Coordinates of C-alpha atoms in Angstrom, one line a residue:
X1 CA -14.2 -4.6 -14.4
X2 CA -13.2 -5.2 -10.8
X3 CA -9.7 -4.3 -9.7
X4 CA -7.7 -4.3 -6.5
X5 CA -5.4 -1.7 -4.9
X6 CA -3.1 -1.9 -1.9
X7 CA -2.7 1.2 0.3
X8 CA -0.2 1.9 3.1
X9 CA -0.7 4.3 6.1
X10 CA 1.6 7.1 7.1
X11 CA 2.8 8.8 10.3
X12 CA 0.1 9.1 13.0
X13 CA -1.1 5.4 12.6
X14 CA 1.6 4.1 15.0
X15 CA 0.7 2.6 18.4
X16 CA 2.4 0.5 21.0
X17 CA 1.8 -3.2 20.1
X18 CA 0.8 -2.4 16.5
X19 CA 0.3 -5.4 14.3
X20 CA 0.9 -8.0 17.1
X21 CA -2.2 -9.9 16.3
X22 CA -1.4 -10.5 12.6
X23 CA 2.4 -10.7 12.5
X24 CA 2.9 -13.0 15.5
X25 CA 3.6 -16.6 14.3
X26 CA 4.7 -15.3 10.9
X27 CA 8.3 -16.3 10.5
X28 CA 9.1 -13.7 7.9
X29 CA 8.1 -11.0 10.4
X30 CA 10.9 -12.0 12.8
X31 CA 13.4 -12.0 9.9
X32 CA 12.4 -8.5 8.9
X33 CA 12.6 -7.3 12.6
X34 CA 16.1 -8.8 12.8
X35 CA 17.2 -7.1 9.6
X36 CA 15.8 -3.8 10.8
X37 CA 17.7 -4.1 14.1
X38 CA 20.9 -4.8 12.2
X39 CA 20.4 -1.7 10.0
X40 CA 19.0 0.7 12.6
X41 CA 21.2 -0.3 15.5
X42 CA 18.4 -0.8 18.0
X43 CA 15.7 -3.3 18.8
X44 CA 12.8 -2.1 16.6
X45 CA 10.6 -5.0 17.5
X46 CA 10.8 -4.2 21.2
X47 CA 10.0 -0.5 20.5
X48 CA 7.0 -1.4 18.4
X49 CA 5.7 -4.0 20.9
X50 CA 6.5 -2.3 24.2
X51 CA 7.2 1.4 23.4
X52 CA 7.5 3.8 25.1
X53 CA 5.0 5.7 23.0
X54 CA 7.0 8.9 23.5
X55 CA 9.9 7.4 21.6
X56 CA 7.7 5.6 19.1
X57 CA 6.1 8.9 18.2
X58 CA 9.4 10.7 17.4
X59 CA 9.6 11.0 13.7
X60 CA 13.2 9.5 13.6
X61 CA 11.7 6.3 15.1
X62 CA 8.2 6.4 13.8
X63 CA 9.1 6.2 10.1
X64 CA 11.3 3.0 10.3
X65 CA 8.7 1.4 12.6
X66 CA 5.7 2.1 10.3
X67 CA 7.6 1.0 7.2
X68 CA 8.6 -2.3 8.8
X69 CA 5.2 -3.1 10.1
X70 CA 3.6 -2.2 6.8
X71 CA 6.1 -4.3 4.8
X72 CA 5.4 -7.3 7.2
X73 CA 1.7 -6.8 6.5
X74 CA 2.4 -6.8 2.7
X75 CA 4.6 -9.9 3.0
X76 CA 1.8 -11.8 4.9
X77 CA -0.8 -10.6 2.4
X78 CA 1.3 -12.1 -0.4
X79 CA 1.9 -15.3 1.5
X80 CA -1.8 -15.8 2.3
X81 CA -3.7 -14.0 -0.4
X82 CA -1.2 -13.3 -3.1
X83 CA -3.3 -11.3 -5.6
X84 CA -1.2 -8.8 -7.7
X85 CA -2.8 -5.3 -7.4
X86 CA -3.7 -3.0 -10.2
X87 CA -2.2 -0.1 -8.2
X88 CA -0.5 0.7 -4.8
X89 CA -0.3 4.0 -3.0
X90 CA 0.8 5.2 0.4
X91 CA -0.2 8.2 2.5
X92 CA 3.0 10.4 2.9
X93 CA 5.5 8.0 4.5
X94 CA 3.3 5.1 3.4
X95 CA 4.5 5.8 -0.2
X96 CA 7.8 4.2 0.7
X97 CA 6.0 1.1 1.8
X98 CA 4.1 1.1 -1.5
X99 CA 7.4 1.4 -3.4
X100 CA 8.9 -1.6 -1.4
X101 CA 5.7 -3.6 -2.2
X102 CA 6.1 -3.0 -6.0
X103 CA 9.9 -3.8 -5.9
X104 CA 11.1 -0.2 -6.6
X105 CA 13.0 -0.2 -3.3
X106 CA 14.4 -3.1 -1.3
X107 CA 13.3 -3.2 2.3
X108 CA 16.8 -2.5 3.5
X109 CA 17.3 0.5 1.3
X110 CA 13.9 1.9 2.2
X111 CA 14.6 1.5 5.9
X112 CA 17.9 3.4 5.6
X113 CA 16.1 6.1 3.6
X114 CA 13.2 6.7 5.9
X115 CA 15.6 6.7 8.9
X116 CA 17.5 9.5 7.3
X117 CA 14.3 11.2 6.1
X118 CA 13.1 11.2 9.7
X119 CA 16.4 12.7 10.8
X120 CA 16.2 15.4 8.2
X121 CA 12.7 16.3 9.1
X122 CA 13.4 16.5 12.8
X123 CA 16.5 18.7 12.3
X124 CA 15.1 21.1 9.7
X125 CA 12.9 23.3 11.9
X126 CA 13.7 24.6 15.3
X127 CA 11.5 23.1 18.0
X128 CA 8.4 25.2 18.8
X129 CA 8.4 27.2 15.6
X130 CA 6.2 24.9 13.5
X131 CA 2.7 23.4 13.8
X132 CA 0.2 21.2 12.1
X133 CA -3.6 21.1 12.5
X134 CA -6.3 18.8 11.3
X135 CA -9.5 20.5 10.2
X136 CA -13.0 19.1 10.1
X137 CA -16.3 20.9 9.1
X138 CA -14.9 23.5 6.8
X139 CA -15.2 23.9 3.0
X140 CA -12.0 23.5 1.0
X141 CA -12.3 26.9 -0.6
X142 CA -12.6 28.6 2.8
X143 CA -9.5 26.8 4.2
X144 CA -7.5 27.7 1.1
X145 CA -8.6 31.4 1.3
X146 CA -7.8 31.7 5.0
X147 CA -4.4 30.1 4.5
X148 CA -3.7 32.4 1.6
X149 CA -4.5 35.5 3.6
X150 CA -2.4 34.6 6.7
X151 CA 0.6 32.9 5.0
X152 CA 3.8 34.7 4.3
X153 CA 7.1 33.6 2.7
X154 CA 8.8 33.4 6.1
X155 CA 5.8 32.2 8.0
X156 CA 3.8 30.0 5.7
X157 CA 0.5 28.2 6.4
X158 CA -0.5 25.7 3.7
X159 CA -2.7 22.7 3.1
X160 CA -0.5 19.7 3.8
X161 CA -3.0 16.9 3.2
X162 CA -6.2 16.6 1.2
X163 CA -7.5 13.7 3.3
X164 CA -11.2 13.7 2.6
X165 CA -13.9 16.2 1.7
X166 CA -14.4 16.6 5.5
X167 CA -10.7 16.6 6.6
X168 CA -7.8 18.7 5.6
X169 CA -4.5 19.3 7.3
X170 CA -2.7 22.6 7.5
X171 CA 1.0 22.9 8.1
X172 CA 3.6 25.6 8.6
X173 CA 4.9 28.3 10.9
X174 CA 3.2 28.1 14.3
X175 CA 2.2 31.8 14.3
X176 CA 0.4 31.7 10.9
X177 CA -1.1 28.3 11.6
X178 CA -2.4 29.5 15.0
X179 CA -4.2 32.5 13.3
X180 CA -5.7 30.1 10.6
X181 CA -6.9 27.8 13.4
X182 CA -8.5 30.6 15.3
X183 CA -10.3 32.0 12.3
X184 CA -11.6 28.5 11.3
X185 CA -12.8 27.8 14.9
X186 CA -14.7 31.1 14.9
X187 CA -16.5 29.8 11.8
X188 CA -17.4 26.5 13.5
X189 CA -14.7 24.2 12.2
X190 CA -13.3 21.5 14.5
X191 CA -9.5 21.9 15.0
X192 CA -7.2 19.2 16.2
X193 CA -3.6 20.2 16.9
X194 CA -1.3 17.4 15.8
X195 CA 1.6 16.2 17.9
X196 CA 4.3 16.2 15.3
X197 CA 7.9 17.2 15.2
X198 CA 7.9 19.3 12.1
X199 CA 5.7 21.3 9.5
X200 CA 5.5 18.3 7.2
X201 CA 4.5 18.9 3.5
X202 CA 5.1 22.6 3.7
X203 CA 7.8 25.0 2.3
X204 CA 9.5 24.9 5.7
X205 CA 10.6 21.4 4.8
X206 CA 12.7 22.6 1.8
X207 CA 16.1 22.1 3.6
X208 CA 15.1 18.5 4.5
X209 CA 14.0 18.0 0.8
X210 CA 17.4 19.2 -0.3
X211 CA 19.2 16.8 2.0
X212 CA 16.9 13.9 0.8
X213 CA 17.8 14.8 -2.8
X214 CA 21.4 14.0 -2.1
X215 CA 20.5 10.9 0.0
X216 CA 18.4 9.4 -2.8
X217 CA 21.4 9.4 -5.1
X218 CA 23.0 6.7 -3.0
X219 CA 20.3 4.1 -3.8
X220 CA 19.2 2.1 -6.8
X221 CA 15.6 2.3 -7.8
X222 CA 14.1 -0.5 -9.9
X223 CA 11.2 -0.4 -12.3
X224 CA 7.9 -1.0 -10.6
X225 CA 6.2 -4.4 -10.9
X226 CA 2.8 -2.5 -10.9
X227 CA 2.0 1.2 -10.9
X228 CA 2.5 3.2 -7.7
X229 CA 0.5 6.5 -7.5
X230 CA 2.4 9.6 -6.5
X231 CA 1.3 11.7 -3.5
X232 CA 2.2 14.9 -5.4
X233 CA 0.5 14.3 -8.7
X234 CA -2.1 11.7 -7.8
X235 CA -1.0 9.8 -10.9
X236 CA 1.1 6.7 -11.4
X237 CA 4.8 7.3 -11.6
X238 CA 5.9 6.9 -15.2
X239 CA 9.5 6.0 -14.5
X240 CA 12.3 5.8 -11.9
X241 CA 13.4 9.4 -12.4
X242 CA 9.9 10.7 -11.6
X243 CA 9.9 8.6 -8.4
X244 CA 13.1 10.2 -7.2
X245 CA 11.6 13.6 -8.0
X246 CA 8.3 12.8 -6.4
X247 CA 9.8 11.6 -3.1
X248 CA 11.6 15.0 -2.9
X249 CA 8.6 17.1 -3.9
X250 CA 6.5 15.2 -1.4
X251 CA 8.4 16.8 1.4
X252 CA 7.2 20.3 0.5
X253 CA 3.9 19.5 -1.4
X254 CA 0.5 18.3 -0.1
X255 CA -0.6 14.7 0.0
X256 CA -3.5 14.5 -2.5
X257 CA -5.3 11.5 -1.0
X258 CA -8.7 12.5 -2.2
X259 CA -7.4 12.7 -5.8
X260 CA -5.6 9.4 -5.4
X261 CA -8.8 7.7 -4.4
X262 CA -10.7 9.3 -7.2
X263 CA -8.1 8.2 -9.7
X264 CA -8.3 4.6 -8.5
X265 CA -12.1 4.6 -8.6
X266 CA -12.1 6.1 -12.1
X267 CA -9.8 3.3 -13.3
X268 CA -12.3 0.7 -12.0
X269 CA -10.8 -0.2 -8.7
X270 CA -13.5 -1.8 -6.5
X271 CA -11.4 -3.4 -3.7
X272 CA -8.8 -1.8 -1.5
X273 CA -6.6 -3.5 1.1
X274 CA -5.0 -1.4 3.9
X275 CA -1.7 -2.9 4.9
X276 CA -0.5 -1.4 8.2
X277 CA -1.6 -0.3 11.6
X278 CA -5.0 1.1 12.4
X279 CA -7.8 1.8 9.8
X280 CA -7.1 5.4 9.0
X281 CA -7.2 5.0 5.2
X282 CA -10.3 2.8 5.3
X283 CA -12.1 5.5 7.3
X284 CA -10.9 8.3 5.0
X285 CA -12.3 6.3 2.0
X286 CA -15.7 6.3 3.6
X287 CA -15.5 10.1 4.0
X288 CA -14.4 10.5 0.4
X289 CA -17.5 8.5 -0.5
X290 CA -15.5 6.5 -3.0
X291 CA -17.0 3.4 -4.6
X292 CA -13.9 1.4 -3.4
X293 CA -14.6 -1.0 -0.5
X294 CA -11.7 -1.2 1.9
X295 CA -10.6 -4.0 4.2
X296 CA -7.9 -3.4 6.8
X297 CA -5.5 -6.1 8.1
X298 CA -5.5 -4.3 11.5
X299 CA -9.2 -5.1 12.1
X300 CA -10.0 -8.7 13.0
X301 CA -13.3 -8.9 11.2
X302 CA -11.7 -7.5 8.0
X303 CA -8.9 -10.1 8.1
X304 CA -11.5 -12.9 8.3
X305 CA -13.4 -11.4 5.4
X306 CA -10.2 -11.0 3.4
X307 CA -9.4 -14.7 3.8
X308 CA -13.0 -15.7 3.0
X309 CA -13.4 -13.5 0.0
X310 CA -10.0 -14.3 -1.6
X311 CA -9.6 -17.9 -0.5
X312 CA -6.8 -19.6 -2.4
X313 CA -8.5 -23.0 -1.9
X314 CA -11.7 -21.7 -3.7
X315 CA -9.6 -20.4 -6.5
X316 CA -7.7 -23.7 -6.9
X317 CA -11.1 -25.6 -7.0
X318 CA -12.5 -23.3 -9.7
X319 CA -9.3 -23.6 -11.7
X320 CA -9.4 -27.4 -11.4
X321 CA -13.0 -27.5 -12.5
X322 CA -12.3 -25.4 -15.5
X323 CA -9.3 -27.6 -16.5
X324 CA -11.3 -30.8 -16.3
X325 CA -14.6 -29.6 -17.9
X326 CA -13.1 -27.9 -20.9
X327 CA -13.7 -30.0 -24.0
X328 CA -10.6 -31.5 -25.7
X329 CA -9.8 -31.2 -29.4
X330 CA -6.3 -32.7 -29.2
X331 CA -6.0 -36.5 -29.5
X332 CA -2.2 -36.8 -29.3
X333 CA -1.6 -39.0 -26.3
X334 CA 1.8 -37.6 -25.4
X335 CA 0.6 -34.0 -25.7
X336 CA -2.5 -34.8 -23.6
X337 CA -0.4 -36.5 -20.8
X338 CA 2.1 -33.6 -20.6
X339 CA -0.3 -30.7 -21.2
X340 CA -3.5 -32.0 -19.4
X341 CA -3.0 -34.9 -17.1
X342 CA 0.2 -33.6 -15.4
X343 CA -1.1 -30.1 -14.8
X344 CA -4.5 -31.4 -13.6
X345 CA -2.7 -33.7 -11.1
X346 CA -0.7 -30.6 -9.9
X347 CA -3.9 -28.7 -9.4
X348 CA -5.3 -31.6 -7.4
X349 CA -2.1 -31.6 -5.2
X350 CA -2.5 -27.8 -4.6
X351 CA -6.2 -28.3 -3.7
X352 CA -5.3 -31.1 -1.2
X353 CA -2.5 -29.0 0.4
X354 CA -4.8 -25.9 0.7
X355 CA -7.5 -28.1 2.4
X356 CA -4.9 -29.3 4.9
X357 CA -3.9 -25.7 5.6
X358 CA -0.2 -26.5 6.0
X359 CA 2.8 -27.2 3.8
X360 CA 1.4 -25.1 0.9
X361 CA 3.6 -22.7 -1.1
X362 CA 2.9 -19.0 -0.6
X363 CA -0.4 -17.9 -2.2
X364 CA 1.4 -15.7 -4.7
X365 CA 3.5 -18.6 -5.9
X366 CA 0.4 -20.8 -6.0
X367 CA -1.6 -18.3 -8.1
X368 CA 1.3 -18.1 -10.6
X369 CA 1.5 -21.8 -10.9
X370 CA -2.2 -22.2 -11.2
X371 CA -2.4 -19.8 -14.1
X372 CA 0.5 -21.6 -15.7
X373 CA -1.3 -25.0 -15.4
X374 CA -4.6 -23.5 -16.7
X375 CA -2.9 -21.9 -19.7
X376 CA -1.1 -25.2 -20.6
X377 CA -4.4 -27.2 -20.3
X378 CA -6.3 -24.8 -22.5
X379 CA -3.6 -24.6 -25.1
X380 CA -3.1 -28.4 -25.2
X381 CA -6.9 -28.9 -25.6
X382 CA -6.6 -26.5 -28.5
X383 CA -9.0 -23.9 -27.2
X384 CA -8.9 -20.8 -29.4
X385 CA -7.1 -17.7 -28.0
X386 CA -10.4 -15.8 -27.9
X387 CA -12.1 -18.5 -25.9
X388 CA -9.1 -18.8 -23.6
X389 CA -9.3 -15.1 -22.8
X390 CA -13.0 -15.4 -22.0
X391 CA -12.5 -18.4 -19.7
X392 CA -9.7 -16.7 -17.8
X393 CA -11.7 -13.6 -17.4
X394 CA -14.6 -15.5 -16.1
X395 CA -12.2 -17.3 -13.6
X396 CA -11.1 -13.9 -12.4
X397 CA -14.7 -12.7 -12.0
X398 CA -15.6 -15.8 -10.0
X399 CA -13.1 -14.8 -7.4
X400 CA -15.2 -11.9 -6.2
X401 CA -13.4 -8.9 -7.5
X402 CA -9.9 -10.1 -7.6
X403 CA -7.3 -9.1 -10.2
X404 CA -4.7 -11.2 -12.0
X405 CA -2.8 -10.1 -15.0
X406 CA -3.7 -13.0 -17.4
X407 CA -1.9 -11.5 -20.4

């Protein structure tokens, strides 16, 4: 069974001009930028589009910027593609974008939260006392053992991100991290020192986590429309209380991205869509060697393929064909007019509007209406429940790996 997942990048994916090619001309993007400016008190769009990079890379500014760009990407995805995912997940900060996408947090609340989160993270550790490094070419057990030997309670060095089988991130006190880096380099590992403003996902973030605990109590969290996978447990959050706890624990615990990808693959996910700047998560998926194929909205060829593979026009056409070709066993004229003729006409209207390419409702709304029309036609024609299920499942398969909740 083919399933889809939406993933959202975290800090480090930002760049000046990010998303310009796919959010320009999208009216909702301007509305979100305006809302962000009102909440944040500065022109976030100008910062994202023109920089300077030194400011955009400061955690306090990076986190609201990435959240906003990722939410714009999600809104455009729902407008043009509109397929409900089986799961969503975000890498570190990206988890907030995933929670907005699934309706757990409103955009405005998430924006206020990540602004404060960024402030807490910047203010927690004195400048120059912390460090983060990315490691390539070292076995996990080796990295874990070296960290264990050189980490102390006051000067920890811990794995902050399990990104792929070839990439781990270590975070902590600069003294211990420097020793870990030196030993790994002697063993042939490639070390990249990350330009960050804190020892993220390490015990040194405990004070920031405590402040976030209090901040989270100010906001209402809603039940998720679809499962969001936790960075900390690599499992879907079971309820709202676990989400609050997970967002706090995320500050001091590692991002288990390898395990998140493995969980999705084991649950039958075949298609992933990366919604946000750059293609970091798509590239990590290749390194993890997962069976999930990723398309990224920040890559031109991927956007073209996304639109081709999940064309709303093709899905309307297949749905109309199913509605018309299904044999009828109901000869009540009034039932047939209301339950077959009218929904078929509506499907024809949707097909014409999708061919014109303008004036169509958002793809998400179209898909919901299409399913409603198809169900009504099949019920009116007195197709058995078992046959209806088979037909709808085949319609899903015809759309090349898409997922819709037909139940």
